């Protein structure tokens, strides 16, 4: 009976996601032109047909992302293993055993909400930043939802100060979504996805200040609503590699991940907002509609 209920619930969530997909792509096109521009510029050798297919695949994935946090909200811890698989946890265990704290560099790729199950894989503290919402009830509900597996949620405005001041006597994992767009063009940029890209280096700065190990989270979507998380070491000694070296390694790894399954990245985010001021030729996305 329990298995039947689980299957019916999964069918219901996927049916809702199918409806959301149709709304986002057809009825109320959500930033579709931005998605087209981003993909066309980042994959200049892809054909118009391939870009169309990538856009459709992206909106299917985006619809799944909308329902997945709610889909797992009451799922028992044992049932989560059906949808989230971790690889190379031995790396995390070894670093923690060496009394190292870890800056885990994740991305707007796959399902970052699923990563909040990380405390089930380790005995050390796991911290993650969040952006509070203005509605107090909704904010409290989201915090409860995101913290149900044991993650310590910290407001984004306090993240840098509190991570630097976190207990230095015991190991911790600081989960960072490191591909954030900076609030303005800034001075740090690199070549990423065939484009000059301004970056935030806050995650690397924390790692260097605390001399953490830095680990990259590689993500694969193996089937619908199911993700494979693999830990890959960037450096065990952040101070030796430095901020610039860490960010360069991270964005190269992320580029390889995106090229493997492009539809899983957050293309509807205006990642290159500042580049329209730099004389970049516009892409005529309308002909792709």
Short mmCIF file of C-alpha atoms in Angstrom, two decimals:
data_model
loop_
_atom_site.label_atom_id
_atom_site.label_comp_id
_atom_site.label_asym_id
_atom_site.label_seq_id
_atom_site.Cartn_x
_atom_site.Cartn_y
_atom_site.Cartn_z
CA UNK A 1 0.00 0.00 0.00
CA UNK A 2 2.85 2.38 0.88
CA UNK A 3 4.53 1.72 -2.47
CA UNK A 4 1.26 2.38 -4.28
CA UNK A 5 0.79 5.68 -2.45
CA UNK A 6 4.35 6.69 -3.31
CA UNK A 7 3.82 5.91 -6.98
CA UNK A 8 0.55 7.83 -7.07
CA UNK A 9 2.19 10.81 -5.34
CA UNK A 10 5.07 10.78 -7.82
CA UNK A 11 2.61 10.57 -10.72
CA UNK A 12 0.72 13.55 -9.29
CA UNK A 13 3.85 15.70 -8.92
CA UNK A 14 5.06 14.83 -12.40
CA UNK A 15 1.64 15.61 -13.85
CA UNK A 16 1.76 19.01 -12.16
CA UNK A 17 5.25 19.58 -13.57
CA UNK A 18 3.96 18.71 -17.05
CA UNK A 19 1.29 21.39 -16.67
CA UNK A 20 3.84 23.93 -15.44
CA UNK A 21 6.08 23.11 -18.42
CA UNK A 22 3.25 23.86 -20.85
CA UNK A 23 2.46 27.15 -19.08
CA UNK A 24 6.11 28.30 -18.97
CA UNK A 25 6.88 27.42 -22.57
CA UNK A 26 3.59 28.18 -24.36
CA UNK A 27 0.92 29.97 -22.33
CA UNK A 28 3.16 32.37 -20.40
CA UNK A 29 6.64 32.15 -21.93
CA UNK A 30 8.92 32.69 -18.97
CA UNK A 31 12.02 34.63 -20.14
CA UNK A 32 12.09 32.48 -23.24
CA UNK A 33 13.85 35.13 -25.28
CA UNK A 34 16.58 35.43 -22.62
CA UNK A 35 17.04 31.65 -22.60
CA UNK A 36 17.38 31.67 -26.40
CA UNK A 37 19.93 34.50 -26.34
CA UNK A 38 22.01 32.85 -23.63
CA UNK A 39 22.06 29.45 -25.31
CA UNK A 40 22.73 30.83 -28.79
CA UNK A 41 25.71 32.86 -27.55
CA UNK A 42 27.14 30.08 -25.42
CA UNK A 43 26.78 27.41 -28.12
CA UNK A 44 27.58 29.30 -31.35
CA UNK A 45 28.26 26.09 -33.30
CA UNK A 46 24.87 24.52 -32.49
CA UNK A 47 22.21 24.56 -35.20
CA UNK A 48 18.88 26.36 -34.87
CA UNK A 49 17.18 22.97 -34.42
CA UNK A 50 19.56 22.00 -31.63
CA UNK A 51 18.98 25.30 -29.84
CA UNK A 52 15.21 24.76 -30.05
CA UNK A 53 15.59 21.29 -28.56
CA UNK A 54 17.80 22.61 -25.77
CA UNK A 55 15.27 25.33 -24.91
CA UNK A 56 12.44 22.80 -24.73
CA UNK A 57 14.55 20.46 -22.57
CA UNK A 58 15.44 23.38 -20.29
CA UNK A 59 11.81 24.28 -19.62
CA UNK A 60 10.98 20.63 -18.92
CA UNK A 61 13.76 20.59 -16.34
CA UNK A 62 12.70 23.97 -14.91
CA UNK A 63 9.15 22.65 -14.38
CA UNK A 64 10.56 19.66 -12.50
CA UNK A 65 12.63 22.04 -10.34
CA UNK A 66 9.49 23.89 -9.29
CA UNK A 67 7.83 20.81 -7.82
CA UNK A 68 10.83 18.87 -6.47
CA UNK A 69 11.21 20.72 -3.12
CA UNK A 70 7.55 20.00 -2.37
CA UNK A 71 7.79 16.45 -3.69
CA UNK A 72 10.41 15.52 -1.08
CA UNK A 73 9.16 17.72 1.78
CA UNK A 74 7.58 14.83 3.74
CA UNK A 75 9.61 12.01 2.26
CA UNK A 76 11.28 9.77 4.86
CA UNK A 77 15.07 9.96 4.84
CA UNK A 78 15.33 6.41 3.56
CA UNK A 79 13.11 7.16 0.58
CA UNK A 80 15.27 10.06 -0.55
CA UNK A 81 17.94 7.65 -1.74
CA UNK A 82 15.71 6.83 -4.70
CA UNK A 83 16.21 10.34 -6.07
CA UNK A 84 19.63 11.45 -4.79
CA UNK A 85 22.81 9.43 -5.19
CA UNK A 86 26.17 10.56 -3.80
CA UNK A 87 29.51 9.41 -5.23
CA UNK A 88 33.00 9.76 -3.73
CA UNK A 89 31.81 10.48 -0.21
CA UNK A 90 35.14 8.93 0.82
CA UNK A 91 36.75 12.23 -0.21
CA UNK A 92 34.56 14.13 2.25
CA UNK A 93 35.25 11.57 4.99
CA UNK A 94 39.02 11.81 4.39
CA UNK A 95 39.08 15.61 4.53
CA UNK A 96 36.92 15.70 7.65
CA UNK A 97 39.18 13.03 9.18
CA UNK A 98 42.13 15.36 8.51
CA UNK A 99 40.31 18.09 10.49
CA UNK A 100 39.76 20.18 7.36
CA UNK A 101 36.72 22.31 6.77
CA UNK A 102 35.34 22.22 3.23
CA UNK A 103 34.00 24.87 0.91
CA UNK A 104 31.69 22.89 -1.36
CA UNK A 105 31.30 24.80 -4.62
CA UNK A 106 27.94 23.97 -6.18
CA UNK A 107 26.08 25.78 -8.98
CA UNK A 108 22.68 26.71 -10.32
CA UNK A 109 22.72 23.34 -11.99
CA UNK A 110 20.58 20.25 -11.52
CA UNK A 111 18.59 20.44 -8.29
CA UNK A 112 20.47 22.40 -5.66
CA UNK A 113 17.55 21.91 -3.25
CA UNK A 114 18.36 18.19 -3.15
CA UNK A 115 21.83 19.08 -1.90
CA UNK A 116 20.24 20.05 1.41
CA UNK A 117 20.20 16.31 2.14
CA UNK A 118 24.00 16.42 2.52
CA UNK A 119 23.89 16.18 6.36
CA UNK A 120 22.63 12.62 5.91
CA UNK A 121 26.03 11.79 4.40
CA UNK A 122 28.29 13.27 7.09
CA UNK A 123 28.43 13.86 10.84
CA UNK A 124 29.94 17.37 10.64
CA UNK A 125 28.09 20.70 10.48
CA UNK A 126 26.69 21.65 7.07
CA UNK A 127 25.93 25.32 6.44
CA UNK A 128 24.19 26.98 3.49
CA UNK A 129 23.15 30.54 2.69
CA UNK A 130 19.61 31.61 1.85
CA UNK A 131 17.86 34.78 0.74
CA UNK A 132 15.04 35.63 3.20
CA UNK A 133 11.63 36.45 1.72
CA UNK A 134 9.58 39.37 3.01
CA UNK A 135 6.58 37.26 4.09
CA UNK A 136 7.46 36.02 7.59
CA UNK A 137 5.18 32.96 7.40
CA UNK A 138 6.56 31.90 4.03
CA UNK A 139 10.12 32.54 5.16
CA UNK A 140 9.66 30.36 8.25
CA UNK A 141 8.06 27.60 6.18
CA UNK A 142 10.91 27.62 3.66
CA UNK A 143 13.51 27.51 6.43
CA UNK A 144 11.77 24.50 7.98
CA UNK A 145 11.57 22.80 4.59
CA UNK A 146 15.21 23.43 3.72
CA UNK A 147 16.53 22.57 7.16
CA UNK A 148 14.68 19.31 7.68
CA UNK A 149 17.77 17.19 6.94
CA UNK A 150 19.98 19.16 9.34
CA UNK A 151 21.49 22.01 7.30
CA UNK A 152 22.17 25.21 9.23
CA UNK A 153 20.63 27.97 7.12
CA UNK A 154 22.28 31.41 7.31
CA UNK A 155 20.89 34.63 5.78
CA UNK A 156 22.89 35.67 2.74
CA UNK A 157 23.69 39.06 4.28
CA UNK A 158 25.42 37.31 7.22
CA UNK A 159 27.09 34.51 5.28
CA UNK A 160 30.63 35.86 4.98
CA UNK A 161 30.89 37.04 8.58
CA UNK A 162 29.40 33.92 10.13
CA UNK A 163 31.34 31.41 8.04
CA UNK A 164 34.63 33.10 8.89
CA UNK A 165 33.69 33.07 12.56
CA UNK A 166 32.33 29.52 12.62
CA UNK A 167 33.89 27.12 15.14
CA UNK A 168 37.50 26.67 14.01
CA UNK A 169 37.98 23.72 16.34
CA UNK A 170 35.73 21.38 14.39
CA UNK A 171 35.25 20.67 10.69
CA UNK A 172 32.30 22.03 8.74
CA UNK A 173 31.05 22.03 5.17
CA UNK A 174 30.15 25.43 3.72
CA UNK A 175 27.82 24.91 0.76
CA UNK A 176 28.13 27.75 -1.76
CA UNK A 177 26.29 28.36 -5.03
CA UNK A 178 29.41 29.85 -6.56
CA UNK A 179 28.20 30.89 -10.03
CA UNK A 180 26.31 33.92 -8.72
CA UNK A 181 26.31 37.07 -10.83
CA UNK A 182 28.00 39.99 -9.03
CA UNK A 183 25.82 43.00 -8.14
CA UNK A 184 27.76 45.08 -10.68
CA UNK A 185 30.30 44.43 -13.40
CA UNK A 186 33.23 44.60 -10.97
CA UNK A 187 36.87 43.84 -11.70
CA UNK A 188 36.97 40.02 -11.68
CA UNK A 189 36.15 38.23 -14.90
CA UNK A 190 37.18 35.18 -16.89
CA UNK A 191 36.31 33.37 -20.10
CA UNK A 192 33.34 31.10 -19.46
CA UNK A 193 31.03 29.49 -22.03
CA UNK A 194 32.63 31.50 -24.87
CA UNK A 195 31.90 34.79 -23.09
CA UNK A 196 33.69 37.29 -20.91
CA UNK A 197 32.04 36.65 -17.55
CA UNK A 198 32.17 38.75 -14.40
CA UNK A 199 32.32 36.62 -11.27
CA UNK A 200 31.98 36.73 -7.50
CA UNK A 201 34.89 35.20 -5.64
CA UNK A 202 33.35 35.16 -2.14
CA UNK A 203 33.45 31.36 -1.88
CA UNK A 204 37.15 31.30 -2.73
CA UNK A 205 37.83 34.15 -0.32
CA UNK A 206 36.24 32.21 2.55
CA UNK A 207 38.24 29.12 1.60
CA UNK A 208 41.51 31.06 1.57
CA UNK A 209 40.77 32.92 4.81
CA UNK A 210 40.02 29.66 6.65
CA UNK A 211 42.47 27.57 4.57
CA UNK A 212 39.72 25.11 3.76
CA UNK A 213 39.72 22.28 1.30
CA UNK A 214 37.72 23.16 -1.83
CA UNK A 215 35.47 20.55 -3.42
CA UNK A 216 33.49 20.85 -6.66
CA UNK A 217 30.03 19.29 -6.89
CA UNK A 218 29.56 17.60 -10.26
CA UNK A 219 25.91 16.85 -11.04
CA UNK A 220 24.22 14.52 -13.50
CA UNK A 221 20.48 14.02 -13.98
CA UNK A 222 20.18 10.28 -14.49
CA UNK A 223 16.40 10.23 -14.99
CA UNK A 224 13.46 12.46 -14.21
CA UNK A 225 13.69 13.90 -10.66
CA UNK A 226 16.79 11.79 -10.02
CA UNK A 227 20.29 13.24 -9.58
CA UNK A 228 23.81 11.93 -9.14
CA UNK A 229 26.14 14.10 -7.04
CA UNK A 230 29.88 13.48 -7.34
CA UNK A 231 32.50 15.20 -5.18
CA UNK A 232 35.69 16.28 -6.95
CA UNK A 233 38.65 17.83 -5.17
CA UNK A 234 39.84 21.23 -6.43
CA UNK A 235 42.46 21.67 -3.71
CA UNK A 236 43.12 20.47 -0.18
CA UNK A 237 44.97 23.72 0.63
CA UNK A 238 43.06 26.80 -0.50
CA UNK A 239 45.85 29.23 0.42
CA UNK A 240 48.28 27.48 -1.89
CA UNK A 241 45.97 27.75 -4.91
CA UNK A 242 44.65 31.25 -4.11
CA UNK A 243 41.34 32.94 -4.94
CA UNK A 244 41.99 33.34 -8.66
CA UNK A 245 43.18 29.74 -9.07
CA UNK A 246 40.16 28.36 -7.22
CA UNK A 247 37.68 30.31 -9.32
CA UNK A 248 39.45 29.37 -12.55
CA UNK A 249 39.32 25.66 -11.67
CA UNK A 250 35.68 25.95 -10.59
CA UNK A 251 34.43 27.64 -13.75
CA UNK A 252 36.33 25.24 -15.98
CA UNK A 253 34.75 22.30 -14.17
CA UNK A 254 31.32 23.94 -14.40
CA UNK A 255 31.75 24.54 -18.12
CA UNK A 256 32.48 20.84 -18.66
CA UNK A 257 29.43 19.92 -16.59
CA UNK A 258 27.15 22.26 -18.55
CA UNK A 259 28.37 21.01 -21.92
CA UNK A 260 27.45 17.46 -20.86
CA UNK A 261 23.80 18.29 -20.08
CA UNK A 262 23.17 21.95 -21.04
CA UNK A 263 19.49 21.97 -20.11
CA UNK A 264 20.25 21.57 -16.40
CA UNK A 265 21.80 25.03 -15.89
CA UNK A 266 19.71 28.10 -14.97
CA UNK A 267 19.55 29.74 -18.40
CA UNK A 268 16.63 32.03 -17.49
CA UNK A 269 18.93 33.92 -15.09
CA UNK A 270 20.39 37.06 -16.68
CA UNK A 271 23.95 35.90 -15.99
CA UNK A 272 25.57 38.30 -18.48
CA UNK A 273 23.48 41.35 -17.63
CA UNK A 274 26.38 43.79 -17.77
CA UNK A 275 27.73 42.74 -21.13
CA UNK A 276 25.18 44.69 -23.17
CA UNK A 277 27.23 47.78 -22.24
CA UNK A 278 30.39 46.46 -23.84
CA UNK A 279 29.55 46.52 -27.53
CA UNK A 280 28.68 42.83 -27.82
CA UNK A 281 26.70 42.12 -30.96
CA UNK A 282 23.11 41.11 -30.16
CA UNK A 283 21.82 37.70 -31.12
CA UNK A 284 18.60 37.72 -33.11
CA UNK A 285 16.73 35.26 -30.90
CA UNK A 286 13.39 36.10 -32.50
CA UNK A 287 14.15 33.97 -35.55
CA UNK A 288 14.51 30.99 -33.22
CA UNK A 289 11.02 31.37 -31.75
#
